[in-house]
CSV table of C-alpha atoms and ligand atoms in Angstrom, one decimal:
chain,number,residue,atom,x,y,z
J,1,MET,CA,30.3,14.1,-16.4
J,2,GLU,CA,27.8,13.2,-13.6
J,3,THR,CA,24.6,11.8,-15.4
J,4,GLY,CA,22.0,9.1,-14.5
J,5,THR,CA,20.8,6.7,-16.7
J,6,LYS,CA,20.8,8.4,-19.9
J,7,LYS,CA,24.0,8.2,-22.1
J,8,PRO,CA,26.0,11.6,-21.3
J,9,TYR,CA,25.7,12.1,-25.7
J,10,GLN,CA,22.6,12.8,-26.7
J,11,VAL,CA,20.9,14.4,-30.1
J,12,ILE,CA,17.8,16.6,-30.2
J,13,SER,CA,16.3,17.7,-33.2
J,14,ARG,CA,15.7,21.7,-33.4
J,15,LYS,CA,11.8,21.0,-33.1
J,16,ALA,CA,12.3,18.7,-30.2
J,17,PHE,CA,14.4,21.6,-28.6
J,18,LEU,CA,11.8,24.4,-28.9
J,19,ASP,CA,9.0,21.7,-27.7
J,20,LEU,CA,11.1,21.4,-24.8
J,21,MET,CA,11.8,24.8,-24.1
J,22,GLY,CA,7.8,25.6,-24.4
J,23,ARG,CA,7.5,22.8,-21.8
J,24,LEU,CA,10.2,24.5,-19.5
J,25,MET,CA,8.2,28.0,-20.0
J,26,LYS,CA,5.2,26.6,-18.6
J,27,GLU,CA,7.1,25.3,-15.4
J,28,LYS,CA,9.7,28.2,-14.6
J,29,ARG,CA,11.2,31.2,-16.3
J,30,VAL,CA,13.6,31.2,-19.1
J,31,MET,CA,16.1,33.7,-20.1
J,32,GLY,CA,17.8,33.1,-23.4
J,33,PRO,CA,19.3,35.2,-26.5
J,34,ARG,CA,16.8,37.1,-28.8
J,35,GLY,CA,17.3,39.6,-31.6
J,36,ARG,CA,16.7,43.1,-31.1
J,37,PRO,CA,13.4,44.4,-33.5
J,38,ASP,CA,15.1,48.1,-33.5
J,39,GLN,CA,18.6,46.7,-34.2
J,40,PRO,CA,18.8,43.9,-37.0
J,41,GLY,CA,21.9,42.1,-36.0
J,42,PHE,CA,21.9,42.9,-32.2
J,43,HIS,CA,21.1,40.4,-29.5
J,44,TYR,CA,20.4,40.5,-25.9
J,45,PHE,CA,19.2,38.0,-23.0
J,46,ASP,CA,16.0,38.6,-22.0
J,47,TRP,CA,13.3,37.1,-20.2
J,48,VAL,CA,11.3,34.7,-22.8
J,49,ASP,CA,8.0,33.1,-23.1
J,50,ASP,CA,7.6,31.7,-26.6
J,51,PRO,CA,10.5,29.4,-28.0
J,52,GLU,CA,10.4,30.9,-31.4
J,53,ALA,CA,11.5,34.2,-29.8
J,54,LEU,CA,15.0,32.4,-28.9
J,55,THR,CA,17.8,33.0,-31.3
J,56,MET,CA,20.4,30.2,-30.6
J,57,ASP,CA,22.8,31.1,-33.6
J,58,TYR,CA,23.5,34.5,-32.5
J,59,THR,CA,27.3,35.8,-32.5
J,60,THR,CA,27.1,37.9,-29.2
J,61,THR,CA,25.0,39.9,-26.9
J,62,THR,CA,25.4,43.8,-25.9
J,63,LEU,CA,25.3,42.6,-22.1
J,64,PRO,CA,26.5,39.3,-21.1
J,65,PRO,CA,24.2,36.7,-19.4
J,66,LYS,CA,25.9,37.4,-16.0
J,67,LYS,CA,23.0,39.6,-15.3
J,68,ALA,CA,20.6,36.9,-14.8
J,69,PHE,CA,22.3,36.3,-11.3
J,70,PHE,CA,23.7,39.9,-10.9
J,71,PRO,CA,21.7,42.2,-12.4
J,72,PRO,CA,23.0,45.9,-13.5
J,73,THR,CA,20.7,47.1,-10.7
J,74,GLU,CA,19.4,45.3,-7.5
J,75,THR,CA,17.4,46.1,-4.5
J,76,LEU,CA,19.1,44.4,-1.7
J,77,LEU,CA,16.9,45.6,1.0
J,78,THR,CA,14.5,48.1,2.2
J,79,PHE,CA,14.7,50.0,5.5
J,80,THR,CA,12.8,52.5,7.7
J,81,LEU,CA,14.8,54.2,10.4
J,82,GLY,CA,13.5,54.2,13.8
J,83,ASN,CA,14.7,52.5,17.1
J,84,PRO,CA,15.0,49.4,16.1
J,85,PRO,CA,15.3,50.1,12.7
J,86,LYS,CA,13.0,48.0,10.2
J,87,VAL,CA,15.1,46.0,7.2
J,88,SER,CA,13.4,44.0,4.9
J,89,GLU,CA,15.9,42.1,2.4
J,90,SER,CA,14.9,41.4,-1.0
J,91,TRP,CA,15.5,37.8,-2.2
J,92,LEU,CA,14.2,36.2,-5.6
J,93,GLU,CA,13.6,32.7,-5.1
J,94,ASP,CA,12.1,31.1,-8.3
J,95,PRO,CA,13.8,28.6,-9.9
J,96,PHE,CA,14.8,29.6,-13.7
J,97,VAL,CA,16.4,28.2,-16.9
J,98,LEU,CA,19.4,30.5,-18.4
J,99,VAL,CA,19.7,28.9,-22.1
J,100,GLY,CA,22.1,29.8,-25.1
J,101,VAL,CA,25.2,30.7,-23.0
J,102,HIS,CA,28.5,30.6,-25.2
J,103,PRO,CA,31.6,29.1,-24.0
J,104,CYS,CA,33.3,32.5,-23.3
J,105,ASP,CA,30.1,33.4,-21.1
J,106,LEU,CA,30.0,29.9,-19.3
J,107,SER,CA,34.1,30.6,-18.6
J,108,ALA,CA,33.0,34.2,-17.2
J,109,ILE,CA,30.3,32.7,-14.6
J,110,GLU,CA,32.9,30.3,-13.6
J,111,ALA,CA,35.3,33.2,-12.9
J,112,LEU,CA,32.5,34.9,-11.0
J,113,ASP,CA,31.7,31.6,-9.1
J,114,ARG,CA,35.2,31.9,-7.8
J,115,ALA,CA,35.6,35.5,-7.4
J,116,TYR,CA,32.4,35.6,-5.2
J,117,ALA,CA,33.5,32.5,-3.2
J,118,TYR,CA,36.3,34.4,-1.9
J,119,PRO,CA,35.7,35.2,1.9
J,120,PRO,CA,33.4,36.7,2.5
J,121,PRO,CA,31.3,35.0,0.0
J,122,ASP,CA,28.6,36.8,-1.9
J,123,ARG,CA,25.5,35.3,-0.8
J,124,ARG,CA,23.4,37.1,-3.2
J,125,TRP,CA,25.6,35.9,-6.1
J,126,GLN,CA,25.6,32.4,-4.8
J,127,HIS,CA,21.7,32.4,-4.0
J,128,ASN,CA,20.8,33.4,-7.7
J,129,ARG,CA,23.4,31.0,-9.3
J,130,LYS,CA,21.3,28.1,-6.9
J,131,ARG,CA,18.3,28.9,-8.4
J,132,ALA,CA,19.3,28.3,-12.0
J,133,THR,CA,20.0,25.7,-14.7
J,134,ILE,CA,22.0,26.5,-17.6
J,135,ILE,CA,22.2,25.3,-21.1
J,136,GLY,CA,25.3,26.3,-23.1
J,137,VAL,CA,25.1,26.7,-26.8
J,138,ASP,CA,28.2,26.7,-29.3
J,139,CYS,CA,29.3,29.3,-31.6
J,140,LEU,CA,31.4,30.8,-34.4
J,141,PRO,CA,33.6,33.9,-33.7
J,142,ASP,CA,33.4,37.0,-35.4
J,143,SER,CA,36.6,39.3,-36.0
J,144,TYR,CA,36.5,40.8,-32.5
J,145,CYS,CA,36.5,37.4,-30.7
J,146,PHE,CA,39.6,35.6,-29.3
J,147,CYS,CA,38.4,33.3,-26.6
J,148,GLU,CA,40.5,30.4,-28.3
J,149,SER,CA,44.2,32.3,-27.4
J,150,LEU,CA,42.9,32.0,-23.5
J,151,GLY,CA,41.9,28.4,-24.1
J,152,ILE,CA,38.4,28.9,-23.5
J,153,SER,CA,36.8,28.4,-26.9
J,154,GLN,CA,35.7,24.8,-25.6
J,155,ALA,CA,34.9,25.8,-21.9
J,156,ARG,CA,31.9,24.1,-20.5
J,157,ARG,CA,32.0,24.5,-16.9
J,158,PRO,CA,29.6,25.5,-15.2
J,159,CYS,CA,26.6,24.5,-17.5
J,160,ASP,CA,24.1,21.7,-17.2
J,161,LEU,CA,23.6,20.8,-20.9
J,162,PHE,CA,25.6,21.9,-23.8
J,163,LEU,CA,24.6,21.9,-27.3
J,164,THR,CA,26.5,22.1,-30.4
J,165,PRO,CA,24.7,22.5,-33.7
J,166,ILE,CA,24.9,19.1,-36.2
J,167,ARG,CA,22.8,17.9,-39.2
J,168,ARG,CA,20.4,16.2,-36.9
J,169,GLY,CA,19.7,19.4,-34.7
J,170,TYR,CA,21.8,19.7,-31.8
J,171,PHE,CA,24.6,17.3,-30.2
J,172,VAL,CA,23.9,17.6,-26.3
J,173,GLU,CA,26.5,17.1,-23.9
J,174,ILE,CA,24.9,16.1,-20.4
J,175,TYR,CA,27.0,17.7,-17.5
J,176,SER,CA,24.4,17.7,-14.2
J,177,PRO,CA,21.7,15.5,-12.9
J,178,SER,CA,19.7,18.6,-13.4
J,179,GLY,CA,20.3,18.9,-16.8
J,180,GLU,CA,19.5,15.2,-17.5
J,181,GLN,CA,16.3,15.6,-15.6
J,182,MET,CA,15.9,18.7,-18.2
J,183,LEU,CA,16.5,16.6,-21.0
J,184,ASN,CA,14.2,13.7,-19.9
J,185,GLN,CA,11.5,16.2,-20.8
J,186,GLY,CA,12.3,16.0,-24.5
J,187,GLU,CA,12.6,13.8,-27.2
J,188,CYS,CA,16.0,12.8,-28.0
J,189,SER,CA,18.0,9.8,-29.1
J,190,GLU,CA,21.5,8.6,-28.2
J,191,ALA,CA,24.4,10.3,-30.6
J,192,GLY,CA,25.6,7.9,-33.2
J,193,PRO,CA,29.0,7.9,-35.3
J,194,ARG,CA,27.8,10.4,-37.8
J,195,ASP,CA,26.7,12.9,-35.2
J,196,PHE,CA,30.2,12.7,-33.6
J,197,ARG,CA,32.0,13.3,-36.9
J,198,ASP,CA,29.6,16.6,-37.2
J,199,VAL,CA,30.5,17.9,-33.7
J,200,LEU,CA,34.4,17.3,-34.9
J,201,ASP,CA,33.6,19.1,-37.7
J,202,TRP,CA,32.0,22.1,-36.2
J,203,HIS,CA,34.9,22.3,-34.0
J,204,GLN,CA,37.3,22.3,-37.1
J,205,LYS,CA,35.3,25.2,-38.5
J,206,LYS,CA,35.1,26.9,-35.2
J,207,ARG,CA,38.6,27.0,-35.4
J,208,GLY,CA,39.0,28.0,-38.7
J,209,ARG,CA,37.1,31.1,-38.1
J,210,PHE,CA,39.2,32.9,-35.7
J,211,THR,CA,40.9,35.9,-37.1
J,212,THR,CA,42.0,37.5,-34.1
J,213,ARG,CA,44.6,36.0,-31.5
J,214,LEU,CA,46.6,36.9,-28.5
J,215,ASP,CA,50.5,36.5,-29.3
J,216,ALA,CA,51.0,35.0,-25.6
J,217,ASN,CA,49.1,32.5,-23.5
J,218,ALA,CA,47.4,33.5,-20.2
J,219,ASP,CA,50.4,32.5,-18.2
J,220,GLU,CA,52.8,34.4,-20.2
J,221,LEU,CA,50.9,37.5,-20.4
J,222,ALA,CA,50.9,37.6,-16.7
J,223,ASN,CA,54.5,37.2,-16.6
J,224,ILE,CA,55.1,39.9,-19.1
J,225,LEU,CA,52.8,42.6,-17.3
J,226,GLU,CA,54.2,41.7,-14.0
J,227,MET,CA,57.7,42.6,-15.5
J,228,GLY,CA,57.3,45.1,-18.1
J,229,ASP,CA,57.0,48.8,-18.0
J,230,PHE,CA,54.7,49.9,-20.6
J,231,SER,CA,54.0,53.7,-19.5
J,232,GLU,CA,54.3,54.5,-23.1
J,233,ILE,CA,51.3,52.2,-24.2
J,234,TRP,CA,49.3,53.3,-21.1
J,235,GLU,CA,49.6,56.9,-22.1
J,236,ASP,CA,48.7,56.2,-25.4
J,237,ILE,CA,45.8,54.3,-24.8
J,238,ALA,CA,44.5,56.8,-22.0
J,239,SER,CA,44.9,59.7,-24.9
J,240,ARG,CA,42.4,58.3,-26.7
J,241,CYS,CA,40.1,56.4,-23.9
J,242,TYR,CA,36.7,58.7,-23.0
J,243,SER,CA,36.8,57.0,-19.3
J,244,CYS,CA,33.1,56.0,-20.4
J,245,GLY,CA,33.5,52.5,-18.4
J,246,SER,CA,31.4,50.7,-21.6
J,247,CYS,CA,34.3,48.4,-21.4
J,248,ASN,CA,33.6,47.1,-17.9
J,249,THR,CA,29.8,47.5,-18.0
J,250,THR,CA,29.5,45.2,-21.1
J,251,CYS,CA,32.2,42.4,-19.5
J,252,PRO,CA,31.0,39.3,-18.4
J,253,ALA,CA,33.9,38.9,-16.2
J,254,CYS,CA,34.0,42.0,-14.4
J,255,PHE,CA,32.2,41.9,-10.9
J,256,CYS,CA,33.1,45.3,-9.1
J,257,PHE,CA,29.8,46.9,-8.0
J,258,ASN,CA,28.6,50.3,-6.1
J,259,MET,CA,26.1,50.4,-3.0
J,260,GLU,CA,24.0,53.2,-2.6
J,261,ASP,CA,21.0,54.0,-0.1
J,262,ASP,CA,18.2,55.6,-2.0
J,263,PHE,CA,16.0,57.7,1.1
J,264,ASP,CA,12.4,58.8,0.0
J,265,TRP,CA,10.9,62.3,0.6
J,266,THR,CA,10.6,61.8,4.3
J,267,LEU,CA,14.1,60.6,4.7
J,268,ASN,CA,12.8,58.0,6.9
J,269,SER,CA,12.7,55.1,4.7
J,270,GLY,CA,14.3,54.0,1.3
J,271,VAL,CA,16.1,51.5,-0.4
J,272,ARG,CA,19.7,49.9,-0.6
J,273,ARG,CA,20.8,49.0,-4.2
J,274,ARG,CA,23.7,47.8,-5.9
J,275,THR,CA,24.7,48.7,-9.3
J,276,TRP,CA,27.7,47.5,-11.7
J,277,ASP,CA,30.7,49.5,-11.5
J,278,SER,CA,33.6,50.5,-13.6
J,279,CYS,CA,37.1,50.8,-12.7
J,280,GLN,CA,37.5,53.1,-15.5
J,281,LEU,CA,35.4,55.9,-14.1
J,282,VAL,CA,37.2,58.9,-12.6
J,283,ASP,CA,35.3,58.5,-9.3
J,284,PHE,CA,35.9,54.7,-8.9
J,285,ALA,CA,38.8,54.6,-6.6
J,286,ILE,CA,37.8,58.1,-4.4
J,287,VAL,CA,38.1,57.4,-0.6
J,288,ALA,CA,37.4,59.6,2.1
J,289,GLY,CA,39.0,63.1,1.9
J,290,GLU,CA,38.5,62.9,-1.8
J,291,HIS,CA,41.7,61.2,-2.3
J,292,ASN,CA,41.4,59.4,-5.3
J,293,PHE,CA,43.9,56.7,-6.0
J,294,ARG,CA,43.7,56.4,-9.6
J,295,GLY,CA,42.8,59.8,-10.7
J,296,GLU,CA,45.1,59.8,-13.9
J,297,ARG,CA,43.3,57.9,-16.7
J,298,ARG,CA,46.4,56.0,-17.5
J,299,ASP,CA,46.3,54.5,-14.1
J,300,ARG,CA,43.2,53.3,-14.8
J,301,VAL,CA,44.0,51.9,-18.1
J,302,ARG,CA,46.8,50.4,-16.3
J,303,HIS,CA,44.7,48.7,-13.8
J,304,ARG,CA,42.1,47.5,-16.1
J,305,TRP,CA,44.7,45.3,-18.2
J,306,HIS,CA,46.6,44.2,-14.9
J,307,ARG,CA,43.2,43.4,-13.2
J,308,LYS,CA,42.3,41.2,-16.5
J,309,PHE,CA,45.6,39.5,-16.8
J,310,LEU,CA,47.7,39.7,-13.8
J,311,TYR,CA,46.2,40.2,-10.3
J,312,LEU,CA,43.3,37.9,-10.7
J,313,TYR,CA,45.2,35.6,-12.6
J,314,ARG,CA,47.6,35.2,-9.7
J,315,LYS,CA,45.0,35.3,-7.3
J,316,PHE,CA,42.3,32.8,-8.8
J,317,GLY,CA,44.5,31.1,-11.4
J,318,ARG,CA,42.6,32.0,-14.2
J,319,SER,CA,42.5,35.1,-16.9
J,320,TYR,CA,39.4,37.5,-16.1
J,321,CYS,CA,39.3,38.1,-19.5
J,322,THR,CA,37.4,35.4,-21.5
J,323,GLY,CA,38.0,37.1,-25.1
J,324,CYS,CA,34.5,37.6,-25.8
J,325,GLY,CA,35.5,40.8,-27.4
J,326,ARG,CA,32.5,42.7,-26.0
J,327,CYS,CA,34.5,45.8,-24.9
J,328,SER,CA,36.6,46.1,-27.9
J,329,ARG,CA,33.0,46.3,-29.8
J,330,ALA,CA,31.4,48.8,-27.2
J,331,CYS,CA,34.4,50.8,-27.3
J,332,THR,CA,33.5,54.6,-28.8
J,333,ALA,CA,37.3,55.1,-29.1
J,334,ASP,CA,38.1,52.1,-30.9
J,335,ILE,CA,40.2,50.7,-28.2
J,336,ASN,CA,40.6,46.9,-29.2
J,337,ILE,CA,41.7,45.0,-26.1
J,338,ALA,CA,43.3,42.3,-28.4
J,339,ASP,CA,45.0,44.8,-30.6
J,340,GLU,CA,46.3,46.8,-27.6
J,341,THR,CA,47.5,43.3,-25.6
J,342,ASN,CA,49.5,42.3,-28.8
J,343,ARG,CA,51.2,45.8,-28.7
J,344,ILE,CA,52.4,45.0,-25.0
J,345,ILE,CA,53.3,41.7,-25.6
J,346,SER,CA,55.5,43.0,-28.8
J,347,ALA,CA,56.9,45.9,-26.6
J,348,PHE,CA,58.1,43.6,-24.4
J,349,ARG,CA,59.5,41.0,-26.5
J,350,LYS,CA,61.3,43.8,-28.3
J,351,GLY,CA,62.8,44.9,-25.1
J,352,THR,CA,61.1,48.4,-25.7
J,353,GLY,CA,58.5,47.3,-22.8
J,354,ASN,CA,61.0,46.0,-20.4
J,355,ALA,CA,61.3,47.7,-16.5
O,1,SF4,S1,34.8,51.8,-23.6
O,1,SF4,FE1,36.8,52.5,-24.7
O,1,SF4,S2,36.8,54.9,-24.2
O,1,SF4,FE2,35.1,53.8,-22.7
O,1,SF4,S3,36.3,53.5,-20.8
O,1,SF4,FE3,36.7,51.9,-22.1
O,1,SF4,S4,38.7,51.8,-23.2
O,1,SF4,FE4,37.7,53.8,-22.4
O,2,SF4,S1,37.7,42.3,-21.2
O,2,SF4,FE1,36.6,42.8,-23.0
O,2,SF4,S2,37.3,40.9,-24.3
O,2,SF4,FE2,37.8,40.4,-22.0
O,2,SF4,S3,35.9,39.4,-21.3
O,2,SF4,FE3,35.8,41.6,-20.5
O,2,SF4,S4,34.6,42.1,-22.4
O,2,SF4,FE4,35.2,40.2,-23.1
């Protein structure tokens, strides 16, 4: 932990935390979790200008907080054709705070940091990441969460401050000088033995709440997917899947996008946008000549599992699933990624999934 003068473990009361948020909201924009007034129990990340609107004890959000850096639709530039053409790039410059990020979503941001640093680096992701200070907060799992199986339930990188709920408010871990600078604007005190005991109790409570687990760790899973032939399972999942793409578009660790040029009616000028894309959509892998590398649904299903747990694991040394459970919650066909992954593991161990 890189910190300056403050001890790295502090405690801030809930009221002092809200006061701190209020102060920060006067200086810069703040994005955080809030409840949906139209759908009680559902939460989403949004720009918030009232600290009371923040819901720090939510279970999950429909869309992940990666949208702060990589929005679902983003205008990259405007252009006017001509000789020479005029191009004006569109960049947001204002610094902001992203607050209330759970360990699984912190880990997903770290996964995207790796993927978007891979040459050629994604300048836009990196630019937007540099604009943000991140405050993480710990959570309790529901029946869809399985981050613990992937070793992510205690993830902290790349946050600047991390909060764990305790009796005195929040136990605060400081991870960067900008996190410390931010905390200096609030009233906090050094953590004592009782606060440390509270944190250990919280972690124990969290561990005890997981009801969904993978039957293999990330390394074993990559080997299983590499060695096995799970054609029957892919066919079976494909027979239920609608190819709607909701699993990818709710995923915090998916990073594929589409580019489109949208001309105005003069056909002389327009905007270039990028939008989230999904490898489960039928036209995702279409190339010139209408050739489609994954026109069959079972091939797209197989690709999804290989991408999450094998290809990117080999390439970046980590799973590109964080166990957040969003895809399973969102799937209208009730395809549950943890259940299907355990089926794959079980088939392999029984020898029915061996190539
Ligand atoms: S959300 Fe479910 S139905 Fe839709 S593409 Fe994903 S697995 Fe298939
Ligand atoms: S694949 Fe599903 S469970 Fe895994 S990170 Fe993406 S949305 Fe979450």
